[in-house]
PDB file of C-alpha atoms in Angstrom:
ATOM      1  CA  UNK A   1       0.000   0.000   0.000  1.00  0.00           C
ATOM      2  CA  UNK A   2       1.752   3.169   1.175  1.00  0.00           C
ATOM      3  CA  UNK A   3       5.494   3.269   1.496  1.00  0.00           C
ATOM      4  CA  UNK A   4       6.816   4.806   4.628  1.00  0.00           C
ATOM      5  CA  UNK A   5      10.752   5.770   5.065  1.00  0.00           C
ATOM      6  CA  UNK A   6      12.128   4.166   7.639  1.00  0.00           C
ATOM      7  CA  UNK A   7      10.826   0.486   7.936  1.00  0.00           C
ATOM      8  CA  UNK A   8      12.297  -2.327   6.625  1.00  0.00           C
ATOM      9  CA  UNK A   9      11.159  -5.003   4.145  1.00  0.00           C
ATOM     10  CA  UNK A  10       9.340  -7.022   6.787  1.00  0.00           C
ATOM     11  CA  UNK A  11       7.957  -4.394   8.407  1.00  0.00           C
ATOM     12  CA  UNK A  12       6.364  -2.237   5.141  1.00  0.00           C
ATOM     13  CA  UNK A  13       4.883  -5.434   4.240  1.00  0.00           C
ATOM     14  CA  UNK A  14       3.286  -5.855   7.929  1.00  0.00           C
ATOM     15  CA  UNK A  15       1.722  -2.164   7.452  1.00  0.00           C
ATOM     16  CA  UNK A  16       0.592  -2.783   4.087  1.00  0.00           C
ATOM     17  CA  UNK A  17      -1.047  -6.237   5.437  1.00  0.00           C
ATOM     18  CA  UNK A  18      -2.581  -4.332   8.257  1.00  0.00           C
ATOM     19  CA  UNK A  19      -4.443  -1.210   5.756  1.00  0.00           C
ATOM     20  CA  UNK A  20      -5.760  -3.945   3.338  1.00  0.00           C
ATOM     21  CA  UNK A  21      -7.107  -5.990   6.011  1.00  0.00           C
ATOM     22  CA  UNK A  22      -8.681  -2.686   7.543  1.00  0.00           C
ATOM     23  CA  UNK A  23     -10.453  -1.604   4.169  1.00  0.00           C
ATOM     24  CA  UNK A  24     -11.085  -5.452   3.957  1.00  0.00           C
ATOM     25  CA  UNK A  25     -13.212  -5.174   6.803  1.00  0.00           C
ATOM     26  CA  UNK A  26     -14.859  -1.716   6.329  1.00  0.00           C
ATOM     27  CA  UNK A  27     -16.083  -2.663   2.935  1.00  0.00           C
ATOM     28  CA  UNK A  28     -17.328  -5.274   4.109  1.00  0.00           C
ATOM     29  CA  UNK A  29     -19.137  -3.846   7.049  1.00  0.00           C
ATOM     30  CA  UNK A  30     -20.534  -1.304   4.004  1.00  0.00           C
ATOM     31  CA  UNK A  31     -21.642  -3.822   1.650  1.00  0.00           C
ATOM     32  CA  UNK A  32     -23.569  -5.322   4.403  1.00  0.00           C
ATOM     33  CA  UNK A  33     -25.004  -2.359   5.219  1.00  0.00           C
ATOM     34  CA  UNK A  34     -26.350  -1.710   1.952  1.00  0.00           C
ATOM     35  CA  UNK A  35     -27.539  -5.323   1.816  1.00  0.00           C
ATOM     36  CA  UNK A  36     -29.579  -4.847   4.905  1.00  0.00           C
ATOM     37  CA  UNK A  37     -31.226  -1.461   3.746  1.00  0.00           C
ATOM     38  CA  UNK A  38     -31.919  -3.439   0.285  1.00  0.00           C
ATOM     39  CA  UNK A  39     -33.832  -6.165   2.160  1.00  0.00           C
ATOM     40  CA  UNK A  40     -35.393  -5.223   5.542  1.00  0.00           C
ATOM     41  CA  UNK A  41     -35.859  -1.512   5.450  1.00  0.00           C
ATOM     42  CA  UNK A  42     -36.954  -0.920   1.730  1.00  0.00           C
ATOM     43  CA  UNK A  43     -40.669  -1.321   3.064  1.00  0.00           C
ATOM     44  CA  UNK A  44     -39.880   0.828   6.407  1.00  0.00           C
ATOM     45  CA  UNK A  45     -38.593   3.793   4.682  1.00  0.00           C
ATOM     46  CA  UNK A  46     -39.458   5.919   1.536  1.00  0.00           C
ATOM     47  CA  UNK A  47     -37.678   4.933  -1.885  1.00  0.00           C
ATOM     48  CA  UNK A  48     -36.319   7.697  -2.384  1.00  0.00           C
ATOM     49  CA  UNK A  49     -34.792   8.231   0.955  1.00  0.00           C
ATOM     50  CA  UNK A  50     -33.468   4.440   0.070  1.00  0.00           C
ATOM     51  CA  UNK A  51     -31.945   4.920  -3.037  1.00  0.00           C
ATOM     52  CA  UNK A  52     -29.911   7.993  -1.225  1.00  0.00           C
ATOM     53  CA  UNK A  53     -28.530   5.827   1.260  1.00  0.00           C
ATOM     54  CA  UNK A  54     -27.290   3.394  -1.134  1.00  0.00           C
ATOM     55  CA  UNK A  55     -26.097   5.774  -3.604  1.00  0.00           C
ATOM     56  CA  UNK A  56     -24.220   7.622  -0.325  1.00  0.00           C
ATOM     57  CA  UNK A  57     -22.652   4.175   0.338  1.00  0.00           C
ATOM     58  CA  UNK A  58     -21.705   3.073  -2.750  1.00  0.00           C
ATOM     59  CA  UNK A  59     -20.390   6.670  -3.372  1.00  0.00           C
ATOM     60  CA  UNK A  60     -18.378   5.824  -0.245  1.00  0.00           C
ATOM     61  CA  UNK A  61     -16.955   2.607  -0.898  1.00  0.00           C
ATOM     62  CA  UNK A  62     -15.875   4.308  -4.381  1.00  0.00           C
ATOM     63  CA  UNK A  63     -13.987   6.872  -2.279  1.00  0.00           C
ATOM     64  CA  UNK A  64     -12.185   4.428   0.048  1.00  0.00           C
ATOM     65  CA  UNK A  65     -11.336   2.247  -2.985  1.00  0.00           C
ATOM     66  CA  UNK A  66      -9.520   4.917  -4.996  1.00  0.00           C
ATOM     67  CA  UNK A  67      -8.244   6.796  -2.002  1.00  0.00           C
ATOM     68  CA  UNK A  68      -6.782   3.693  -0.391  1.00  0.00           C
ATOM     69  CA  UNK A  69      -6.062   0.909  -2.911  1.00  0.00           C
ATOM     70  CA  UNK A  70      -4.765   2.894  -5.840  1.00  0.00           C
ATOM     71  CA  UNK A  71      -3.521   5.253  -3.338  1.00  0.00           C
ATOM     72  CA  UNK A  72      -5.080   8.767  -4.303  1.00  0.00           C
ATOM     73  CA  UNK A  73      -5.777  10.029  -1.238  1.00  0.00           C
ATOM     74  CA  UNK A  74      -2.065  10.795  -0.595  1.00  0.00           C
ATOM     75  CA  UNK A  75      -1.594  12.576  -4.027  1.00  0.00           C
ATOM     76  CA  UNK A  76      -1.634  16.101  -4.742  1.00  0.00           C
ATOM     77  CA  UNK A  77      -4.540  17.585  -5.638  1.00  0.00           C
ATOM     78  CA  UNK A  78      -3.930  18.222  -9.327  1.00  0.00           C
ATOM     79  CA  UNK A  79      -3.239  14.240 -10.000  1.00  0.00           C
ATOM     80  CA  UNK A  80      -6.340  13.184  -8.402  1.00  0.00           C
ATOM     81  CA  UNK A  81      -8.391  15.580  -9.869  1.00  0.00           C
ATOM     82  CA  UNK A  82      -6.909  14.037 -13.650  1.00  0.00           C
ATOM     83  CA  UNK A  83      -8.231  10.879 -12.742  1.00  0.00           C
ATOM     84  CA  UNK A  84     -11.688  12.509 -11.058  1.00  0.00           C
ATOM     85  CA  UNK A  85     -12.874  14.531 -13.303  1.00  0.00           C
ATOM     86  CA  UNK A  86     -12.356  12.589 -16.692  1.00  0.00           C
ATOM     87  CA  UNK A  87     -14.488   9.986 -14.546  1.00  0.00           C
ATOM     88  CA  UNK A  88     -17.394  12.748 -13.403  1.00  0.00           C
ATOM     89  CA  UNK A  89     -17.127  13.526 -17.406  1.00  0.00           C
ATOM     90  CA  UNK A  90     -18.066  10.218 -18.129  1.00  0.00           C
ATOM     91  CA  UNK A  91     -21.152   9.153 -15.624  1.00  0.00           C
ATOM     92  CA  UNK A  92     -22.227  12.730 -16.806  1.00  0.00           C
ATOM     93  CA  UNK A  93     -22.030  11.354 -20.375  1.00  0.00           C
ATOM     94  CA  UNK A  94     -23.731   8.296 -20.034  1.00  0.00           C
ATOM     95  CA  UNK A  95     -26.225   9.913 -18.393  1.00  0.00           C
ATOM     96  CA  UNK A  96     -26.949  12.525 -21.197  1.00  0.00           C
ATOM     97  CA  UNK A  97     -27.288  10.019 -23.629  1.00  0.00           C
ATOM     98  CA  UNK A  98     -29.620   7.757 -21.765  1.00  0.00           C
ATOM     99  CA  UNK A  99     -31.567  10.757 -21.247  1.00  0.00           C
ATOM    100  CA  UNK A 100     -31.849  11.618 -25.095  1.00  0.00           C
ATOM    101  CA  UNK A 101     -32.437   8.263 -26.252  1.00  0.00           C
ATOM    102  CA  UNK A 102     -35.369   8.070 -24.270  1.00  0.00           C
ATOM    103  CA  UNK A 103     -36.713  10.987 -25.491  1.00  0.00           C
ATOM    104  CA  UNK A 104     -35.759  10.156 -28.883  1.00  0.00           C
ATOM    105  CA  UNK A 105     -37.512   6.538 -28.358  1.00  0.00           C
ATOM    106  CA  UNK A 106     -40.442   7.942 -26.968  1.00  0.00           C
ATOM    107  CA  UNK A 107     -41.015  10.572 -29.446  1.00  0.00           C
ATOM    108  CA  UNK A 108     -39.854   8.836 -32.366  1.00  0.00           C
ATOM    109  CA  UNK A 109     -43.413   8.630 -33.900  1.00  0.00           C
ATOM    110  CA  UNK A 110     -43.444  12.550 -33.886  1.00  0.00           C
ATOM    111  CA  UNK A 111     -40.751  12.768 -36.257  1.00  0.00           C
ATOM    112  CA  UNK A 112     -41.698  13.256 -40.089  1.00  0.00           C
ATOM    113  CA  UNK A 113     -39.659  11.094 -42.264  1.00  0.00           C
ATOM    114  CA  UNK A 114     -38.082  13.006 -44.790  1.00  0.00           C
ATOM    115  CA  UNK A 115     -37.588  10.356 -47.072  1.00  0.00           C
ATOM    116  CA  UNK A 116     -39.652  11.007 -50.637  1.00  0.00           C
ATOM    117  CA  UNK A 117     -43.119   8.852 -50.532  1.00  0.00           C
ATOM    118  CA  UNK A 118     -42.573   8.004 -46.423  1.00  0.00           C
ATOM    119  CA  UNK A 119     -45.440   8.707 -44.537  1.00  0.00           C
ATOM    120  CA  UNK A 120     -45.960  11.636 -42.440  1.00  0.00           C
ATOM    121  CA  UNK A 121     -46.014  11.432 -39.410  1.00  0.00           C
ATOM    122  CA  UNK A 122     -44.766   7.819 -39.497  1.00  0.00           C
ATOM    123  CA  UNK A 123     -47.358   5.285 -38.669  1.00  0.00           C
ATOM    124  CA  UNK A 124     -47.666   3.299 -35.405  1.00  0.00           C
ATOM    125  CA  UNK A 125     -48.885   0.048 -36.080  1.00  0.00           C
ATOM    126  CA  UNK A 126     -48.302  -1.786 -32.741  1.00  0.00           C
ATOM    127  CA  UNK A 127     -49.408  -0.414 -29.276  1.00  0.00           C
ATOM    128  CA  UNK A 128     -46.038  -2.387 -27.904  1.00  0.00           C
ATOM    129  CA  UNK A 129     -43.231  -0.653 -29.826  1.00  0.00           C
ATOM    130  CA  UNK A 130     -43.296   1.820 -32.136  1.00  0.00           C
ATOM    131  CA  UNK A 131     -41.298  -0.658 -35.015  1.00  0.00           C
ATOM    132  CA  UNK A 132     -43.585  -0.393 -38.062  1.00  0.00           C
ATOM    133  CA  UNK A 133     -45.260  -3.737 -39.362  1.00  0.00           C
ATOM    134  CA  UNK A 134     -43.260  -5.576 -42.121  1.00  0.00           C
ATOM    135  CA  UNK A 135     -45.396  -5.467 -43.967  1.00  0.00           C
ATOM    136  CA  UNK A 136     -45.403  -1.481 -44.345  1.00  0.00           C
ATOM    137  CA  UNK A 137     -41.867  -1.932 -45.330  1.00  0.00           C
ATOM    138  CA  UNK A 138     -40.902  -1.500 -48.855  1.00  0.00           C
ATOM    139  CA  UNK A 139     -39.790  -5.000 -50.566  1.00  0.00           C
ATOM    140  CA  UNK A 140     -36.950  -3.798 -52.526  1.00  0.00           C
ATOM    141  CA  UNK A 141     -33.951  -1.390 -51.836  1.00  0.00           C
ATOM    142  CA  UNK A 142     -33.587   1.490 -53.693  1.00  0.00           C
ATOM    143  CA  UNK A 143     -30.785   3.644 -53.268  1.00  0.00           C
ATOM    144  CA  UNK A 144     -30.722   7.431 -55.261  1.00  0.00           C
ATOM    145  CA  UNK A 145     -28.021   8.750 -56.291  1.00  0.00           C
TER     146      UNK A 145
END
C-alpha cells in the first residue's frame, strides 16, 4: 500500500497487510449495510430516501477504494483531480445520452420522415413498440443517387 521511510522489508509489508485488512473489513461492514437497507428496510422507509442511502454508500466505498487501494488520497490535488474529473465527465455522459435516447424513443413517432413517398407522421402500427409492421416496409432497396 503506502510506502513509509524508515521500515524495513518485513515491516512495510506488515503495514501494508494491516491497511488492506482494515479496508477489507470496512467494505465489508458497508456492503452489508447496503444489503440490509436493500432487504429489511426498503418497506420501512421511503424509496427515495433508500436509493440515497445506497447511492451515499456506494459513493463511499468508491472513495475508500480509490483513495486507499490505488492510493489517491495521498496525491496532490492536481493528479487526483486528472483521474476525477475525466471519470465525473463520463457518468455525466452516459447519463446525457440515456436521457436523449429516451426521449428520442419515446417521441420517435413525432418525427416526419423526410424520405420522398414516407409517410408523415410515421405510422404506429403496434401499441407495444413503435417498429412499423413488415409489412409497411418496402420490398426492394432502392438507393438514389
Amino acid at each position: 500500500m503506502g510506502h513509509s521511510h524508515g521500515l524495513s522489508v518485513e515491516e512495510q509489508r506488515k503495514e501494508d497487510i494491516k491497511v488492506g485488512v482494515k479496508g477489507f473489513w470496512i467494505l465489508l461492514l458497508v456492503t452489508f449495510a447496503e444489503v440490509a437497507i436493500a432487504l429489511f428496510l426498503k418497506d420501512l422507509l421511503p424509496g427515495l430516501v433508500v436509493r440515497l442511502f445506497m447511492i451515499a454508500l456506494s459513493l463511499y466505498k468508491a472513495y475508500y477504494i480509490v483513495s486507499i487501494f490505488m492510493h489517491l488520497g495521498s496525491e496532490v490535488g492536481g493528479m487526483a483531480a486528472t483521474i476525477v474529473l475525466p471519470m465525473a465527465l463520463l457518468i455525466w455522459a452516459v447519463i446525457a445520452f440515456l436521457w436523449e435516447g429516451n426521449y428520442a424513443r419515446t417521441n420517435r413517432n413525432a418525427v416526419m420522415d423526410a424520405r420522398p413517398g414516407a409517410e408523415t407522421p410515421a405510422k404506429e402500427t403496434s401499441k407495444e413498440t413503435s417498429m412499423r409492421s413488415i409489412d409497411d416496409l418496402p420490398t426492394q432497396l432502392s438507393f438514389q443517387s
